[in-house]
Amino acid sequence: MAPENLYSKLQGVTQTNRDGTNRQDIISELCFPGQQLVLMRAPNRYNQNNLDVYVAFQVGRVNSELADFLAPMLDQGRIVRAHVTEITGGSEDKPTRGVNVSITIYE
């Protein structure tokens, strides 16, 4: 069976990480199209299936609906890969950067 590809925009890209790093700065300095991302289970009081997204530092999280779909697959040991497809914003008229991602699920 062929891998399944999903596309999404990361949430939480304007937040500050617990260590004080600014996600907008991290996106600006470390993210680029094609870059591999790490999805890490990080259950919280809002969503037990929460998936944080990292380069070297956290840059955001997968939306709740997608996390609810992906988390059980990760728990089962399925291979799920993510990479940046596009960095949006960062201009004078749209200063906030966003991260669009592709997520591939392998059998």
JSON list of C-alpha atoms in Angstrom, two decimals:
[
{"chain": "A", "resi": 1, "resn": "MET", "atom": "CA", "xyz": [0.00, 0.00, 0.00]},
{"chain": "A", "resi": 2, "resn": "ALA", "atom": "CA", "xyz": [1.28, 3.48, -0.87]},
{"chain": "A", "resi": 3, "resn": "PRO", "atom": "CA", "xyz": [2.09, 5.96, 1.89]},
{"chain": "A", "resi": 4, "resn": "GLU", "atom": "CA", "xyz": [-0.67, 8.40, 2.84]},
{"chain": "A", "resi": 5, "resn": "ASN", "atom": "CA", "xyz": [0.17, 12.12, 2.60]},
{"chain": "A", "resi": 6, "resn": "LEU", "atom": "CA", "xyz": [-1.56, 14.79, 4.66]},
{"chain": "A", "resi": 7, "resn": "TYR", "atom": "CA", "xyz": [-1.04, 18.55, 4.61]},
{"chain": "A", "resi": 8, "resn": "SER", "atom": "CA", "xyz": [-1.55, 20.96, 7.48]},
{"chain": "A", "resi": 9, "resn": "LYS", "atom": "CA", "xyz": [-0.50, 24.26, 9.00]},
{"chain": "A", "resi": 10, "resn": "LEU", "atom": "CA", "xyz": [1.16, 24.16, 12.41]},
{"chain": "A", "resi": 11, "resn": "GLN", "atom": "CA", "xyz": [-0.54, 25.79, 15.38]},
{"chain": "A", "resi": 12, "resn": "GLY", "atom": "CA", "xyz": [1.16, 27.61, 18.26]},
{"chain": "A", "resi": 13, "resn": "VAL", "atom": "CA", "xyz": [3.84, 29.21, 16.08]},
{"chain": "A", "resi": 14, "resn": "THR", "atom": "CA", "xyz": [3.62, 32.55, 17.94]},
{"chain": "A", "resi": 15, "resn": "GLN", "atom": "CA", "xyz": [4.13, 31.11, 21.41]},
{"chain": "A", "resi": 16, "resn": "THR", "atom": "CA", "xyz": [7.28, 31.24, 23.51]},
{"chain": "A", "resi": 17, "resn": "ASN", "atom": "CA", "xyz": [8.81, 27.90, 24.53]},
{"chain": "A", "resi": 18, "resn": "ARG", "atom": "CA", "xyz": [9.31, 26.94, 28.18]},
{"chain": "A", "resi": 19, "resn": "ASP", "atom": "CA", "xyz": [13.04, 27.60, 27.83]},
{"chain": "A", "resi": 20, "resn": "GLY", "atom": "CA", "xyz": [12.30, 31.17, 26.71]},
{"chain": "A", "resi": 21, "resn": "THR", "atom": "CA", "xyz": [13.05, 30.66, 23.01]},
{"chain": "A", "resi": 22, "resn": "ASN", "atom": "CA", "xyz": [10.75, 32.47, 20.60]},
{"chain": "A", "resi": 23, "resn": "ARG", "atom": "CA", "xyz": [9.13, 30.20, 18.03]},
{"chain": "A", "resi": 24, "resn": "GLN", "atom": "CA", "xyz": [8.97, 32.98, 15.43]},
{"chain": "A", "resi": 25, "resn": "ASP", "atom": "CA", "xyz": [12.75, 33.44, 15.73]},
{"chain": "A", "resi": 26, "resn": "ILE", "atom": "CA", "xyz": [13.30, 29.68, 15.46]},
{"chain": "A", "resi": 27, "resn": "ILE", "atom": "CA", "xyz": [11.12, 29.47, 12.35]},
{"chain": "A", "resi": 28, "resn": "SER", "atom": "CA", "xyz": [12.97, 32.41, 10.80]},
{"chain": "A", "resi": 29, "resn": "GLU", "atom": "CA", "xyz": [16.42, 31.02, 11.54]},
{"chain": "A", "resi": 30, "resn": "LEU", "atom": "CA", "xyz": [16.04, 27.22, 11.35]},
{"chain": "A", "resi": 31, "resn": "CYS", "atom": "CA", "xyz": [13.06, 26.28, 9.15]},
{"chain": "A", "resi": 32, "resn": "PHE", "atom": "CA", "xyz": [13.12, 25.92, 5.37]},
{"chain": "A", "resi": 33, "resn": "PRO", "atom": "CA", "xyz": [11.08, 24.01, 2.76]},
{"chain": "A", "resi": 34, "resn": "GLY", "atom": "CA", "xyz": [12.00, 20.32, 2.71]},
{"chain": "A", "resi": 35, "resn": "GLN", "atom": "CA", "xyz": [13.33, 20.29, 6.26]},
{"chain": "A", "resi": 36, "resn": "GLN", "atom": "CA", "xyz": [12.49, 17.18, 8.29]},
{"chain": "A", "resi": 37, "resn": "LEU", "atom": "CA", "xyz": [10.51, 17.75, 11.48]},
{"chain": "A", "resi": 38, "resn": "VAL", "atom": "CA", "xyz": [10.11, 15.63, 14.60]},
{"chain": "A", "resi": 39, "resn": "LEU", "atom": "CA", "xyz": [6.63, 14.86, 15.93]},
{"chain": "A", "resi": 40, "resn": "MET", "atom": "CA", "xyz": [6.71, 14.20, 19.65]},
{"chain": "A", "resi": 41, "resn": "ARG", "atom": "CA", "xyz": [3.85, 13.00, 21.84]},
{"chain": "A", "resi": 42, "resn": "ALA", "atom": "CA", "xyz": [3.17, 15.63, 24.52]},
{"chain": "A", "resi": 43, "resn": "PRO", "atom": "CA", "xyz": [-0.19, 14.96, 26.19]},
{"chain": "A", "resi": 44, "resn": "ASN", "atom": "CA", "xyz": [-1.60, 17.95, 28.04]},
{"chain": "A", "resi": 45, "resn": "ARG", "atom": "CA", "xyz": [-4.78, 18.91, 29.86]},
{"chain": "A", "resi": 46, "resn": "TYR", "atom": "CA", "xyz": [-6.41, 20.02, 26.59]},
{"chain": "A", "resi": 47, "resn": "ASN", "atom": "CA", "xyz": [-5.56, 17.03, 24.40]},
{"chain": "A", "resi": 48, "resn": "GLN", "atom": "CA", "xyz": [-4.16, 13.66, 25.48]},
{"chain": "A", "resi": 49, "resn": "ASN", "atom": "CA", "xyz": [-3.04, 13.10, 21.87]},
{"chain": "A", "resi": 50, "resn": "ASN", "atom": "CA", "xyz": [-1.15, 16.40, 21.55]},
{"chain": "A", "resi": 51, "resn": "LEU", "atom": "CA", "xyz": [1.81, 16.27, 19.14]},
{"chain": "A", "resi": 52, "resn": "ASP", "atom": "CA", "xyz": [4.51, 18.93, 19.47]},
{"chain": "A", "resi": 53, "resn": "VAL", "atom": "CA", "xyz": [6.67, 19.67, 16.43]},
{"chain": "A", "resi": 54, "resn": "TYR", "atom": "CA", "xyz": [10.42, 20.27, 16.62]},
{"chain": "A", "resi": 55, "resn": "VAL", "atom": "CA", "xyz": [13.45, 21.20, 14.56]},
{"chain": "A", "resi": 56, "resn": "ALA", "atom": "CA", "xyz": [16.15, 21.70, 17.20]},
{"chain": "A", "resi": 57, "resn": "PHE", "atom": "CA", "xyz": [13.54, 23.54, 19.31]},
{"chain": "A", "resi": 58, "resn": "GLN", "atom": "CA", "xyz": [9.76, 23.39, 19.36]},
{"chain": "A", "resi": 59, "resn": "VAL", "atom": "CA", "xyz": [8.21, 25.38, 16.51]},
{"chain": "A", "resi": 60, "resn": "GLY", "atom": "CA", "xyz": [4.54, 24.51, 17.05]},
{"chain": "A", "resi": 61, "resn": "ARG", "atom": "CA", "xyz": [2.09, 21.66, 17.33]},
{"chain": "A", "resi": 62, "resn": "VAL", "atom": "CA", "xyz": [-0.20, 19.63, 15.10]},
{"chain": "A", "resi": 63, "resn": "ASN", "atom": "CA", "xyz": [-3.87, 20.66, 15.28]},
{"chain": "A", "resi": 64, "resn": "SER", "atom": "CA", "xyz": [-6.00, 18.60, 17.68]},
{"chain": "A", "resi": 65, "resn": "GLU", "atom": "CA", "xyz": [-8.01, 16.77, 15.05]},
{"chain": "A", "resi": 66, "resn": "LEU", "atom": "CA", "xyz": [-4.89, 15.64, 13.18]},
{"chain": "A", "resi": 67, "resn": "ALA", "atom": "CA", "xyz": [-3.14, 14.76, 16.46]},
{"chain": "A", "resi": 68, "resn": "ASP", "atom": "CA", "xyz": [-6.10, 12.57, 17.45]},
{"chain": "A", "resi": 69, "resn": "PHE", "atom": "CA", "xyz": [-5.69, 10.75, 14.11]},
{"chain": "A", "resi": 70, "resn": "LEU", "atom": "CA", "xyz": [-1.88, 10.41, 14.22]},
{"chain": "A", "resi": 71, "resn": "ALA", "atom": "CA", "xyz": [-1.17, 9.69, 17.90]},
{"chain": "A", "resi": 72, "resn": "PRO", "atom": "CA", "xyz": [-2.57, 6.13, 17.91]},
{"chain": "A", "resi": 73, "resn": "MET", "atom": "CA", "xyz": [-0.48, 5.33, 14.81]},
{"chain": "A", "resi": 74, "resn": "LEU", "atom": "CA", "xyz": [2.67, 6.58, 16.54]},
{"chain": "A", "resi": 75, "resn": "ASP", "atom": "CA", "xyz": [1.74, 4.54, 19.62]},
{"chain": "A", "resi": 76, "resn": "GLN", "atom": "CA", "xyz": [1.48, 1.44, 17.39]},
{"chain": "A", "resi": 77, "resn": "GLY", "atom": "CA", "xyz": [4.98, 2.06, 16.04]},
{"chain": "A", "resi": 78, "resn": "ARG", "atom": "CA", "xyz": [3.89, 3.19, 12.57]},
{"chain": "A", "resi": 79, "resn": "ILE", "atom": "CA", "xyz": [6.37, 5.38, 10.73]},
{"chain": "A", "resi": 80, "resn": "VAL", "atom": "CA", "xyz": [5.10, 8.95, 10.41]},
{"chain": "A", "resi": 81, "resn": "ARG", "atom": "CA", "xyz": [7.38, 11.54, 8.83]},
{"chain": "A", "resi": 82, "resn": "ALA", "atom": "CA", "xyz": [6.84, 15.28, 8.58]},
{"chain": "A", "resi": 83, "resn": "HIS", "atom": "CA", "xyz": [8.60, 18.02, 6.68]},
{"chain": "A", "resi": 84, "resn": "VAL", "atom": "CA", "xyz": [8.18, 21.72, 5.98]},
{"chain": "A", "resi": 85, "resn": "THR", "atom": "CA", "xyz": [6.48, 22.50, 2.68]},
{"chain": "A", "resi": 86, "resn": "GLU", "atom": "CA", "xyz": [6.34, 26.27, 3.05]},
{"chain": "A", "resi": 87, "resn": "ILE", "atom": "CA", "xyz": [7.14, 29.12, 5.42]},
{"chain": "A", "resi": 88, "resn": "THR", "atom": "CA", "xyz": [4.50, 31.82, 5.15]},
{"chain": "A", "resi": 89, "resn": "GLY", "atom": "CA", "xyz": [4.57, 35.44, 6.31]},
{"chain": "A", "resi": 90, "resn": "GLY", "atom": "CA", "xyz": [7.70, 37.18, 7.51]},
{"chain": "A", "resi": 91, "resn": "SER", "atom": "CA", "xyz": [7.00, 40.24, 5.40]},
{"chain": "A", "resi": 92, "resn": "GLU", "atom": "CA", "xyz": [6.27, 43.81, 6.40]},
{"chain": "A", "resi": 93, "resn": "ASP", "atom": "CA", "xyz": [2.54, 43.46, 5.73]},
{"chain": "A", "resi": 94, "resn": "LYS", "atom": "CA", "xyz": [2.36, 39.91, 7.22]},
{"chain": "A", "resi": 95, "resn": "PRO", "atom": "CA", "xyz": [5.12, 39.71, 9.84]},
{"chain": "A", "resi": 96, "resn": "THR", "atom": "CA", "xyz": [3.93, 36.55, 11.63]},
{"chain": "A", "resi": 97, "resn": "ARG", "atom": "CA", "xyz": [5.50, 33.44, 10.15]},
{"chain": "A", "resi": 98, "resn": "GLY", "atom": "CA", "xyz": [3.56, 30.23, 9.64]},
{"chain": "A", "resi": 99, "resn": "VAL", "atom": "CA", "xyz": [4.71, 26.72, 8.83]},
{"chain": "A", "resi": 100, "resn": "ASN", "atom": "CA", "xyz": [2.91, 24.50, 6.35]},
{"chain": "A", "resi": 101, "resn": "VAL", "atom": "CA", "xyz": [3.82, 20.82, 6.61]},
{"chain": "A", "resi": 102, "resn": "SER", "atom": "CA", "xyz": [3.43, 17.55, 4.80]},
{"chain": "A", "resi": 103, "resn": "ILE", "atom": "CA", "xyz": [2.95, 14.44, 6.93]},
{"chain": "A", "resi": 104, "resn": "THR", "atom": "CA", "xyz": [3.53, 11.02, 5.41]},
{"chain": "A", "resi": 105, "resn": "ILE", "atom": "CA", "xyz": [2.17, 7.88, 7.05]},
{"chain": "A", "resi": 106, "resn": "TYR", "atom": "CA", "xyz": [3.83, 4.59, 6.11]},
{"chain": "A", "resi": 107, "resn": "GLU", "atom": "CA", "xyz": [2.34, 1.11, 6.55]}
]
